[in-house]
CSV table of N, CA and C in Angstrom, one decimal:
chain,number,residue,atom,x,y,z
A,1,UNK,N,90.7,72.4,146.8
A,1,UNK,CA,92.1,72.4,146.4
A,1,UNK,C,92.4,73.8,145.8
A,2,UNK,N,93.6,74.3,146.2
A,2,UNK,CA,94.1,75.6,145.7
A,2,UNK,C,94.8,75.3,144.4
A,3,UNK,N,94.4,76.1,143.3
A,3,UNK,CA,95.0,75.9,142.0
A,3,UNK,C,95.9,77.0,141.7
A,4,UNK,N,97.1,76.7,141.2
A,4,UNK,CA,98.1,77.7,140.9
A,4,UNK,C,97.5,78.6,139.7
A,5,UNK,N,97.7,79.9,139.8
A,5,UNK,CA,97.2,80.8,138.8
A,5,UNK,C,97.7,80.5,137.4
A,6,UNK,N,99.0,80.2,137.3
A,6,UNK,CA,99.6,80.0,135.9
A,6,UNK,C,99.0,78.7,135.3
A,7,UNK,N,98.8,77.7,136.1
A,7,UNK,CA,98.2,76.5,135.6
A,7,UNK,C,96.8,76.7,135.2
A,8,UNK,N,96.0,77.4,136.0
A,8,UNK,CA,94.6,77.7,135.7
A,8,UNK,C,94.5,78.5,134.4
A,9,UNK,N,95.4,79.5,134.2
A,9,UNK,CA,95.4,80.3,133.0
A,9,UNK,C,95.6,79.5,131.8
A,10,UNK,N,96.6,78.6,131.8
A,10,UNK,CA,96.8,77.7,130.7
A,10,UNK,C,95.7,76.7,130.4
A,11,UNK,N,95.1,76.2,131.5
A,11,UNK,CA,94.0,75.3,131.4
A,11,UNK,C,92.8,76.0,130.7
A,12,UNK,N,92.5,77.2,131.1
A,12,UNK,CA,91.4,78.0,130.5
A,12,UNK,C,91.7,78.3,129.0
A,13,UNK,N,93.0,78.4,128.7
A,13,UNK,CA,93.4,78.7,127.3
A,13,UNK,C,93.3,77.5,126.4
A,14,UNK,N,93.0,76.3,127.0
A,14,UNK,CA,92.8,75.1,126.2
A,14,UNK,C,94.0,74.2,125.9
A,15,UNK,N,95.1,74.4,126.7
A,15,UNK,CA,96.2,73.6,126.5
A,15,UNK,C,96.0,72.2,127.1
A,16,UNK,N,96.7,71.2,126.6
A,16,UNK,CA,96.6,69.9,127.2
A,16,UNK,C,97.5,69.8,128.5
A,17,UNK,N,97.2,68.8,129.2
A,17,UNK,CA,97.9,68.6,130.5
A,17,UNK,C,99.4,68.5,130.3
A,18,UNK,N,99.8,67.7,129.2
A,18,UNK,CA,101.2,67.5,129.0
A,18,UNK,C,101.9,68.8,128.5
A,19,UNK,N,101.2,69.6,127.7
A,19,UNK,CA,101.7,70.8,127.2
A,19,UNK,C,102.0,71.8,128.4
A,20,UNK,N,101.0,71.8,129.3
A,20,UNK,CA,101.2,72.7,130.5
A,20,UNK,C,102.3,72.2,131.3
A,21,UNK,N,102.4,70.9,131.5
A,21,UNK,CA,103.5,70.4,132.3
A,21,UNK,C,104.9,70.7,131.7
A,22,UNK,N,105.0,70.5,130.4
A,22,UNK,CA,106.2,70.9,129.7
A,22,UNK,C,106.6,72.4,129.8
A,23,UNK,N,105.6,73.2,129.6
A,23,UNK,CA,105.8,74.7,129.6
A,23,UNK,C,106.2,75.2,131.0
A,24,UNK,N,105.6,74.6,132.1
A,24,UNK,CA,105.8,75.1,133.4
A,24,UNK,C,106.8,74.3,134.2
A,25,UNK,N,107.2,73.1,133.7
A,25,UNK,CA,108.1,72.3,134.4
A,25,UNK,C,107.5,71.6,135.6
A,26,UNK,N,106.3,71.2,135.5
A,26,UNK,CA,105.6,70.6,136.7
A,26,UNK,C,105.2,69.2,136.3
A,27,UNK,N,104.8,68.4,137.2
A,27,UNK,CA,104.4,67.0,137.0
A,27,UNK,C,103.0,67.0,136.5
A,28,UNK,N,102.7,66.3,135.4
A,28,UNK,CA,101.4,66.3,134.8
A,28,UNK,C,100.4,65.7,135.8
A,29,UNK,N,100.7,64.5,136.3
A,29,UNK,CA,99.8,63.8,137.1
A,29,UNK,C,99.6,64.4,138.5
A,30,UNK,N,100.6,65.0,139.0
A,30,UNK,CA,100.5,65.6,140.4
A,30,UNK,C,100.0,67.0,140.5
A,31,UNK,N,100.2,67.8,139.4
A,31,UNK,CA,99.9,69.2,139.5
A,31,UNK,C,98.8,69.6,138.5
A,32,UNK,N,98.9,69.2,137.2
A,32,UNK,CA,98.0,69.7,136.2
A,32,UNK,C,96.6,68.9,136.2
A,33,UNK,N,96.7,67.6,136.3
A,33,UNK,CA,95.4,66.8,136.2
A,33,UNK,C,94.5,67.1,137.4
A,34,UNK,N,95.0,67.2,138.7
A,34,UNK,CA,94.1,67.6,139.8
A,34,UNK,C,93.6,69.0,139.6
A,35,UNK,N,94.4,69.9,139.1
A,35,UNK,CA,93.9,71.3,138.9
A,35,UNK,C,92.8,71.3,137.8
A,36,UNK,N,92.9,70.5,136.8
A,36,UNK,CA,91.8,70.4,135.8
A,36,UNK,C,90.5,69.9,136.4
A,37,UNK,N,90.7,68.9,137.3
A,37,UNK,CA,89.5,68.3,138.0
A,37,UNK,C,88.9,69.3,138.9
A,38,UNK,N,89.7,70.1,139.7
A,38,UNK,CA,89.2,71.0,140.6
A,38,UNK,C,88.5,72.2,139.9
A,39,UNK,N,88.9,72.5,138.7
A,39,UNK,CA,88.2,73.6,138.0
A,39,UNK,C,87.1,73.1,137.1
A,40,UNK,N,86.9,71.7,137.2
A,40,UNK,CA,85.8,71.1,136.4
A,40,UNK,C,85.9,71.4,134.9
A,41,UNK,N,87.1,71.3,134.4
A,41,UNK,CA,87.3,71.5,132.9
A,41,UNK,C,87.4,70.1,132.3
A,42,UNK,N,86.9,70.0,131.0
A,42,UNK,CA,87.1,68.7,130.3
A,42,UNK,C,88.5,68.6,129.8
A,43,UNK,N,88.9,67.3,129.5
A,43,UNK,CA,90.2,67.1,128.9
A,43,UNK,C,90.3,67.9,127.6
A,44,UNK,N,91.5,68.3,127.3
A,44,UNK,CA,91.8,69.0,126.1
A,44,UNK,C,91.6,68.1,124.9
A,45,UNK,N,91.1,68.6,123.8
A,45,UNK,CA,90.8,67.8,122.6
A,45,UNK,C,92.2,67.5,122.0
A,46,UNK,N,92.4,66.2,121.6
A,46,UNK,CA,93.6,65.9,120.9
A,46,UNK,C,93.7,66.5,119.5
A,47,UNK,N,95.0,66.5,119.0
A,47,UNK,CA,95.2,67.0,117.7
A,47,UNK,C,95.6,68.4,117.7
A,48,UNK,N,95.9,69.0,116.5
A,48,UNK,CA,96.3,70.4,116.4
A,48,UNK,C,95.2,71.3,116.8
A,49,UNK,N,95.6,72.4,117.5
A,49,UNK,CA,94.7,73.4,118.0
A,49,UNK,C,94.4,74.4,116.9
A,50,UNK,N,93.2,74.9,116.8
A,50,UNK,CA,92.9,76.0,115.9
A,50,UNK,C,93.6,77.3,116.3
A,51,UNK,N,94.1,78.0,115.3
A,51,UNK,CA,94.7,79.3,115.6
A,51,UNK,C,93.7,80.3,115.8
A,52,UNK,N,94.0,81.3,116.7
A,52,UNK,CA,93.1,82.3,117.1
A,52,UNK,C,92.8,83.2,115.9
A,53,UNK,N,93.7,83.5,115.0
A,53,UNK,CA,93.5,84.4,113.9
A,53,UNK,C,94.3,83.9,112.7
A,54,UNK,N,93.9,84.4,111.6
A,54,UNK,CA,94.7,84.1,110.3
A,54,UNK,C,96.1,84.6,110.4
A,55,UNK,N,96.3,85.7,111.1
A,55,UNK,CA,97.7,86.2,111.3
A,55,UNK,C,98.5,85.3,112.1
A,56,UNK,N,98.0,84.7,113.1
A,56,UNK,CA,98.8,83.7,113.9
A,56,UNK,C,99.2,82.5,113.0
A,57,UNK,N,98.2,82.0,112.2
A,57,UNK,CA,98.5,80.9,111.3
A,57,UNK,C,99.6,81.4,110.3
A,58,UNK,N,99.5,82.6,109.8
A,58,UNK,CA,100.4,83.1,108.8
A,58,UNK,C,101.8,83.1,109.4
A,59,UNK,N,102.0,83.5,110.6
A,59,UNK,CA,103.4,83.6,111.2
A,59,UNK,C,104.0,82.2,111.4
A,60,UNK,N,103.1,81.2,111.5
A,60,UNK,CA,103.6,79.8,111.7
A,60,UNK,C,104.0,79.2,110.4
A,61,UNK,N,103.6,79.8,109.2
A,61,UNK,CA,103.8,79.2,107.9
A,61,UNK,C,104.9,80.0,107.1
A,62,UNK,N,105.6,80.9,107.6
A,62,UNK,CA,106.5,81.7,106.8
A,62,UNK,C,108.0,81.4,107.3
A,63,UNK,N,108.9,81.6,106.4
A,63,UNK,CA,110.3,81.4,106.8
A,63,UNK,C,111.1,82.6,106.2
A,64,UNK,N,111.9,83.3,107.0
A,64,UNK,CA,112.7,84.4,106.4
A,64,UNK,C,113.8,83.9,105.5
A,65,UNK,N,114.1,84.7,104.5
A,65,UNK,CA,115.2,84.4,103.7
A,65,UNK,C,116.4,85.3,104.0
A,66,UNK,N,117.5,85.0,103.4
A,66,UNK,CA,118.7,85.8,103.7
A,66,UNK,C,118.7,87.2,103.0
A,67,UNK,N,117.8,87.4,102.0
A,67,UNK,CA,117.8,88.7,101.3
A,67,UNK,C,116.7,89.6,101.7
A,68,UNK,N,116.1,89.4,102.9
A,68,UNK,CA,115.1,90.3,103.4
A,68,UNK,C,113.7,90.0,103.0
A,69,UNK,N,113.4,88.9,102.4
A,69,UNK,CA,112.1,88.5,102.0
A,69,UNK,C,111.6,87.3,102.9
A,70,UNK,N,110.4,86.8,102.7
A,70,UNK,CA,109.9,85.7,103.4
A,70,UNK,C,109.3,84.7,102.3
A,71,UNK,N,109.5,83.4,102.6
A,71,UNK,CA,108.9,82.5,101.7
A,71,UNK,C,107.8,81.7,102.5
A,72,UNK,N,106.9,81.2,101.7
A,72,UNK,CA,105.8,80.4,102.3
A,72,UNK,C,106.1,79.0,102.4
A,73,UNK,N,105.9,78.4,103.6
A,73,UNK,CA,106.1,77.0,103.8
A,73,UNK,C,104.8,76.2,103.9
A,74,UNK,N,103.7,76.9,103.8
A,74,UNK,CA,102.4,76.2,103.8
A,74,UNK,C,102.1,75.7,102.4
A,75,UNK,N,100.8,75.3,102.2
A,75,UNK,CA,100.4,74.8,101.0
A,75,UNK,C,100.1,75.8,99.9
A,76,UNK,N,100.1,75.4,98.7
A,76,UNK,CA,99.8,76.3,97.6
A,76,UNK,C,98.6,75.9,96.8
A,77,UNK,N,97.8,76.8,96.3
A,77,UNK,CA,96.7,76.5,95.3
A,77,UNK,C,97.3,76.9,94.0
A,78,UNK,N,97.6,76.0,93.2
A,78,UNK,CA,98.4,76.3,91.9
A,78,UNK,C,99.7,76.8,92.3
A,79,UNK,N,100.0,78.0,92.0
A,79,UNK,CA,101.3,78.6,92.4
A,79,UNK,C,101.1,79.7,93.5
A,80,UNK,N,99.9,79.8,94.0
A,80,UNK,CA,99.6,80.9,94.9
A,80,UNK,C,99.7,80.3,96.4
A,81,UNK,N,100.6,81.0,97.2
A,81,UNK,CA,100.6,80.6,98.6
A,81,UNK,C,99.3,80.8,99.3
A,82,UNK,N,98.8,79.8,99.9
A,82,UNK,CA,97.4,79.9,100.5
A,82,UNK,C,97.3,79.2,101.8
A,83,UNK,N,96.2,79.5,102.5
A,83,UNK,CA,95.9,78.8,103.8
A,83,UNK,C,94.4,78.7,104.0
A,84,UNK,N,94.0,77.9,104.9
A,84,UNK,CA,92.6,77.8,105.2
A,84,UNK,C,92.5,78.2,106.7
A,85,UNK,N,91.6,79.1,107.0
A,85,UNK,CA,91.3,79.5,108.4
A,85,UNK,C,89.8,79.9,108.5
A,86,UNK,N,89.2,79.4,109.5
A,86,UNK,CA,87.8,79.7,109.8
A,86,UNK,C,86.9,79.3,108.6
A,87,UNK,N,87.2,78.2,108.0
A,87,UNK,CA,86.4,77.7,106.9
A,87,UNK,C,86.6,78.4,105.6
A,88,UNK,N,87.5,79.3,105.5
A,88,UNK,CA,87.7,80.1,104.3
A,88,UNK,C,89.1,79.9,103.7
A,89,UNK,N,89.2,79.9,102.4
A,89,UNK,CA,90.6,79.9,101.8
A,89,UNK,C,91.1,81.3,101.7
A,90,UNK,N,92.3,81.6,102.1
A,90,UNK,CA,92.9,82.9,102.1
A,90,UNK,C,94.2,82.8,101.4
A,91,UNK,N,94.6,83.8,100.7
A,91,UNK,CA,96.0,83.9,100.2
A,91,UNK,C,96.9,84.5,101.2
A,92,UNK,N,98.2,84.0,101.2
A,92,UNK,CA,99.1,84.5,102.2
A,92,UNK,C,99.5,85.9,101.9
A,93,UNK,N,99.4,86.3,100.6
A,93,UNK,CA,99.7,87.7,100.3
A,93,UNK,C,98.6,88.7,100.9
A,94,UNK,N,97.4,88.2,100.9
A,94,UNK,CA,96.3,89.1,101.4
A,94,UNK,C,96.5,89.3,102.9
A,95,UNK,N,96.9,88.2,103.6
A,95,UNK,CA,97.1,88.3,105.0
A,95,UNK,C,98.4,89.2,105.3
A,96,UNK,N,99.4,89.0,104.5
A,96,UNK,CA,100.6,89.8,104.7
A,96,UNK,C,100.3,91.3,104.5
A,97,UNK,N,99.4,91.6,103.5
A,97,UNK,CA,99.0,93.0,103.2
A,97,UNK,C,98.2,93.5,104.4
A,98,UNK,N,97.3,92.7,105.0
A,98,UNK,CA,96.5,93.1,106.1
A,98,UNK,C,97.4,93.4,107.4
A,99,UNK,N,98.4,92.6,107.6
A,99,UNK,CA,99.4,92.8,108.7
A,99,UNK,C,100.1,94.1,108.5
A,100,UNK,N,100.5,94.4,107.3
A,100,UNK,CA,101.3,95.6,107.1
A,100,UNK,C,100.5,96.9,107.1
A,101,UNK,N,99.3,96.8,106.5
A,101,UNK,CA,98.5,98.0,106.3
A,101,UNK,C,97.3,98.2,107.3
A,102,UNK,N,97.0,97.1,108.0
A,102,UNK,CA,95.9,97.3,109.0
A,102,UNK,C,94.5,97.3,108.4
A,103,UNK,N,94.4,96.9,107.1
A,103,UNK,CA,93.1,96.8,106.4
A,103,UNK,C,93.2,95.7,105.4
A,104,UNK,N,92.1,95.2,105.0
A,104,UNK,CA,92.1,94.1,104.0
A,104,UNK,C,92.4,94.7,102.6
A,105,UNK,N,93.0,93.9,101.8
A,105,UNK,CA,93.4,94.4,100.4
A,105,UNK,C,92.1,94.6,99.6
A,106,UNK,N,92.2,95.6,98.8
A,106,UNK,CA,91.1,95.9,97.8
A,106,UNK,C,91.5,95.2,96.5
A,107,UNK,N,90.8,94.2,96.1
A,107,UNK,CA,91.2,93.3,95.0
A,107,UNK,C,92.3,92.4,95.4
A,108,UNK,N,93.2,92.0,94.5
A,108,UNK,CA,94.3,91.1,94.8
A,108,UNK,C,95.4,91.8,95.4
A,109,UNK,N,96.1,91.2,96.4
A,109,UNK,CA,97.3,91.7,96.9
A,109,UNK,C,98.4,90.9,96.2
A,110,UNK,N,99.4,91.6,95.6
A,110,UNK,CA,100.5,91.0,94.9
A,110,UNK,C,101.8,91.5,95.4
A,111,UNK,N,102.9,90.7,95.3
A,111,UNK,CA,104.2,91.2,95.7
A,111,UNK,C,104.6,92.4,94.9
A,112,UNK,N,105.1,93.5,95.5
A,112,UNK,CA,105.5,94.7,94.8
A,112,UNK,C,107.1,94.8,94.9
A,113,UNK,N,107.7,93.8,95.5
A,113,UNK,CA,109.1,93.9,95.7
A,113,UNK,C,110.0,93.4,94.6
A,114,UNK,N,109.3,92.7,93.6
A,114,UNK,CA,110.0,92.2,92.5
A,114,UNK,C,110.3,90.7,92.6
A,115,UNK,N,110.1,90.1,93.8
A,115,UNK,CA,110.4,88.7,94.0
A,115,UNK,C,109.0,87.9,94.0
A,116,UNK,N,109.0,86.9,93.1
A,116,UNK,CA,107.7,86.1,93.0
A,116,UNK,C,107.5,85.4,94.3
A,117,UNK,N,106.2,85.4,94.7
A,117,UNK,CA,105.7,84.7,95.8
A,117,UNK,C,106.3,85.1,97.2
A,118,UNK,N,106.8,86.3,97.3
A,118,UNK,CA,107.3,86.8,98.5
A,118,UNK,C,106.1,87.1,99.4
A,119,UNK,N,106.2,86.7,100.7
A,119,UNK,CA,105.0,86.9,101.6
A,119,UNK,C,105.4,87.8,102.8
A,120,UNK,N,106.5,88.6,102.6
A,120,UNK,CA,106.9,89.5,103.7
A,120,UNK,C,105.9,90.7,103.8
A,121,UNK,N,105.4,90.9,105.0
A,121,UNK,CA,104.5,92.0,105.1
A,121,UNK,C,105.2,93.3,104.8
A,122,UNK,N,104.5,94.2,104.0
A,122,UNK,CA,105.1,95.4,103.6
A,122,UNK,C,105.6,95.3,102.2
A,123,UNK,N,105.7,94.1,101.6
A,123,UNK,CA,106.2,93.9,100.2
A,123,UNK,C,105.0,93.7,99.2
A,124,UNK,N,103.8,94.2,99.6
A,124,UNK,CA,102.6,93.9,98.7
A,124,UNK,C,101.9,95.2,98.4
A,125,UNK,N,101.2,95.1,97.3
A,125,UNK,CA,100.3,96.2,96.9
A,125,UNK,C,99.0,95.6,96.4
A,126,UNK,N,97.9,96.3,96.8
A,126,UNK,CA,96.6,95.9,96.3
A,126,UNK,C,96.2,96.7,95.1
A,127,UNK,N,95.0,96.5,94.6
A,127,UNK,CA,94.6,97.1,93.3
A,127,UNK,C,94.6,98.6,93.5
A,128,UNK,N,94.2,99.2,94.6
A,128,UNK,CA,94.2,100.6,94.8
A,128,UNK,C,95.6,101.2,94.8
A,129,UNK,N,96.5,100.4,95.5
A,129,UNK,CA,97.9,100.9,95.6
A,129,UNK,C,98.6,100.9,94.2
A,130,UNK,N,98.3,99.8,93.4
A,130,UNK,CA,98.9,99.7,92.0
A,130,UNK,C,98.3,100.9,91.1
A,131,UNK,N,97.0,101.2,91.3
A,131,UNK,CA,96.5,102.3,90.5
A,131,UNK,C,97.1,103.6,90.9
A,132,UNK,N,97.3,103.8,92.2
A,132,UNK,CA,97.9,105.0,92.6
A,132,UNK,C,99.4,105.1,92.1
A,133,UNK,N,100.1,104.0,92.1
A,133,UNK,CA,101.5,104.0,91.6
A,133,UNK,C,101.5,104.3,90.1
A,134,UNK,N,100.6,103.8,89.4
A,134,UNK,CA,100.5,104.1,87.9
A,134,UNK,C,100.3,105.5,87.7
A,135,UNK,N,99.3,106.1,88.4
A,135,UNK,CA,99.0,107.6,88.3
A,135,UNK,C,100.2,108.4,88.7
A,136,UNK,N,100.9,108.0,89.7
A,136,UNK,CA,102.1,108.7,90.2
A,136,UNK,C,103.2,108.6,89.1
A,137,UNK,N,103.3,107.5,88.5
A,137,UNK,CA,104.3,107.3,87.5
A,137,UNK,C,104.1,108.2,86.3
A,138,UNK,N,102.8,108.3,85.9
A,138,UNK,CA,102.4,109.2,84.8
A,138,UNK,C,102.8,110.6,85.1
A,139,UNK,N,102.5,111.1,86.3
A,139,UNK,CA,102.8,112.4,86.7
A,139,UNK,C,104.4,112.7,86.6
A,140,UNK,N,105.1,111.7,87.1
A,140,UNK,CA,106.6,111.8,87.1
A,140,UNK,C,107.1,111.9,85.7
A,141,UNK,N,106.5,111.0,84.8
A,141,UNK,CA,106.9,111.0,83.4
A,141,UNK,C,106.6,112.3,82.7
A,142,UNK,N,105.4,112.9,83.0
A,142,UNK,CA,105.0,114.2,82.4
A,142,UNK,C,106.0,115.3,82.9
A,143,UNK,N,106.3,115.2,84.2
A,143,UNK,CA,107.2,116.2,84.8
A,143,UNK,C,108.6,116.1,84.2
A,144,UNK,N,109.1,114.9,84.0
A,144,UNK,CA,110.4,114.7,83.4
A,144,UNK,C,110.4,115.2,81.9
A,145,UNK,N,109.3,114.9,81.2
A,145,UNK,CA,109.2,115.4,79.8
A,145,UNK,C,109.2,116.9,79.8
A,146,UNK,N,108.5,117.6,80.8
A,146,UNK,CA,108.5,119.0,80.8
A,146,UNK,C,109.9,119.6,81.1
A,147,UNK,N,110.6,118.9,82.0
A,147,UNK,CA,112.0,119.3,82.2
A,147,UNK,C,112.9,119.2,81.0
A,148,UNK,N,112.7,118.1,80.2
A,148,UNK,CA,113.5,118.0,79.0
A,148,UNK,C,113.2,119.1,78.0
A,149,UNK,N,111.9,119.4,77.9
A,149,UNK,CA,111.5,120.5,77.0
A,149,UNK,C,112.0,121.8,77.5
A,150,UNK,N,112.0,122.1,78.8
A,150,UNK,CA,112.5,123.3,79.4
A,150,UNK,C,114.0,123.4,79.2
A,151,UNK,N,114.7,122.2,79.3
A,151,UNK,CA,116.1,122.2,79.2
A,151,UNK,C,116.5,122.5,77.7
A,152,UNK,N,115.7,122.0,76.8
A,152,UNK,CA,116.0,122.4,75.3
A,152,UNK,C,115.8,123.9,75.1
A,153,UNK,N,114.7,124.4,75.7
A,153,UNK,CA,114.4,125.8,75.5
A,153,UNK,C,115.6,126.7,76.1
A,154,UNK,N,116.1,126.3,77.3
A,154,UNK,CA,117.2,127.0,77.9
A,154,UNK,C,118.4,127.0,77.0
A,155,UNK,N,118.7,125.8,76.5
A,155,UNK,CA,119.8,125.6,75.6
A,155,UNK,C,119.7,126.5,74.4
A,156,UNK,N,118.5,126.6,73.8
A,156,UNK,CA,118.4,127.5,72.6
A,156,UNK,C,118.6,129.0,73.0
A,157,UNK,N,118.1,129.4,74.2
A,157,UNK,CA,118.3,130.8,74.7
A,157,UNK,C,119.8,131.1,74.9
A,158,UNK,N,120.5,130.1,75.4
A,158,UNK,CA,122.0,130.3,75.7
A,158,UNK,C,122.7,130.4,74.3
A,159,UNK,N,122.3,129.6,73.4
A,159,UNK,CA,122.9,129.6,72.0
A,159,UNK,C,122.7,131.0,71.4
A,160,UNK,N,121.5,131.6,71.6
A,160,UNK,CA,121.2,132.9,71.0
A,160,UNK,C,122.1,134.0,71.7
A,161,UNK,N,122.2,133.9,73.0
A,161,UNK,CA,123.1,134.9,73.7
A,161,UNK,C,124.5,134.7,73.2
A,162,UNK,N,125.0,133.5,73.1
A,162,UNK,CA,126.4,133.3,72.6
A,162,UNK,C,126.6,133.8,71.2
A,163,UNK,N,125.6,133.6,70.3
A,163,UNK,CA,125.7,134.1,69.0
A,163,UNK,C,125.7,135.7,69.0
A,164,UNK,N,124.9,136.3,69.9
A,164,UNK,CA,124.8,137.7,70.0
A,164,UNK,C,126.1,138.3,70.5
A,165,UNK,N,126.7,137.7,71.5
A,165,UNK,CA,128.0,138.1,72.0
A,165,UNK,C,129.1,137.9,70.9
A,166,UNK,N,129.1,136.9,70.2
A,166,UNK,CA,130.1,136.6,69.1
A,166,UNK,C,129.9,137.7,68.1
A,167,UNK,N,128.7,138.0,67.7
A,167,UNK,CA,128.5,139.1,66.7
A,167,UNK,C,129.0,140.4,67.2
A,168,UNK,N,128.8,140.7,68.5
A,168,UNK,CA,129.3,142.0,69.0
A,168,UNK,C,130.8,142.0,69.0
A,169,UNK,N,131.5,140.9,69.3
A,169,UNK,CA,132.9,140.9,69.4
A,169,UNK,C,133.5,140.9,68.0
A,170,UNK,N,133.1,140.0,67.1
A,170,UNK,CA,133.7,139.7,65.9
A,170,UNK,C,132.9,140.3,64.7
A,171,UNK,N,131.8,140.7,64.9
A,171,UNK,CA,130.9,141.2,63.8
A,171,UNK,C,130.2,140.0,63.2
A,172,UNK,N,129.2,140.4,62.4
A,172,UNK,CA,128.4,139.3,61.8
A,172,UNK,C,129.1,138.8,60.6
A,173,UNK,N,129.1,137.5,60.4
A,173,UNK,CA,129.8,136.9,59.3
A,173,UNK,C,129.1,137.2,58.0
A,174,UNK,N,129.8,137.5,57.0
A,174,UNK,CA,129.2,137.9,55.7
A,174,UNK,C,129.2,136.8,54.7
């Protein structure tokens, strides 16, 4: 029996006969079941299918909000958005960080956008990012302090010049 390539591809991907029939708009009994038999593939296991990656599972469990953030629709451990994949418990924030930065978070990944429990990729900082931001903040504060001191010094210089001009024009007060 000649098997359609699109049916064979979905069968090898592990989809059920009814899912393939729905997706391709074919008859399950007439097209998909004989193709499964011809390819000598076992029936698909019932129940929910495992996700290929934690990122796939993440995208199934988020919902965009109107203000540019995302909220978690999956389960929580305490108040932390979490999921289970590959036998491991993972936080949604760590997966969002990995999606945005292409690397796992060093330490905890926490929302840096100001909204509690936001899981939008790109809205998180790990321990190294937070340490870098603190150091950068200290540099900016030191620079701003230096500008204030320099501004006061310039103001004193200008006052001295104005006093000298006043003295030249009107003389020194006695």
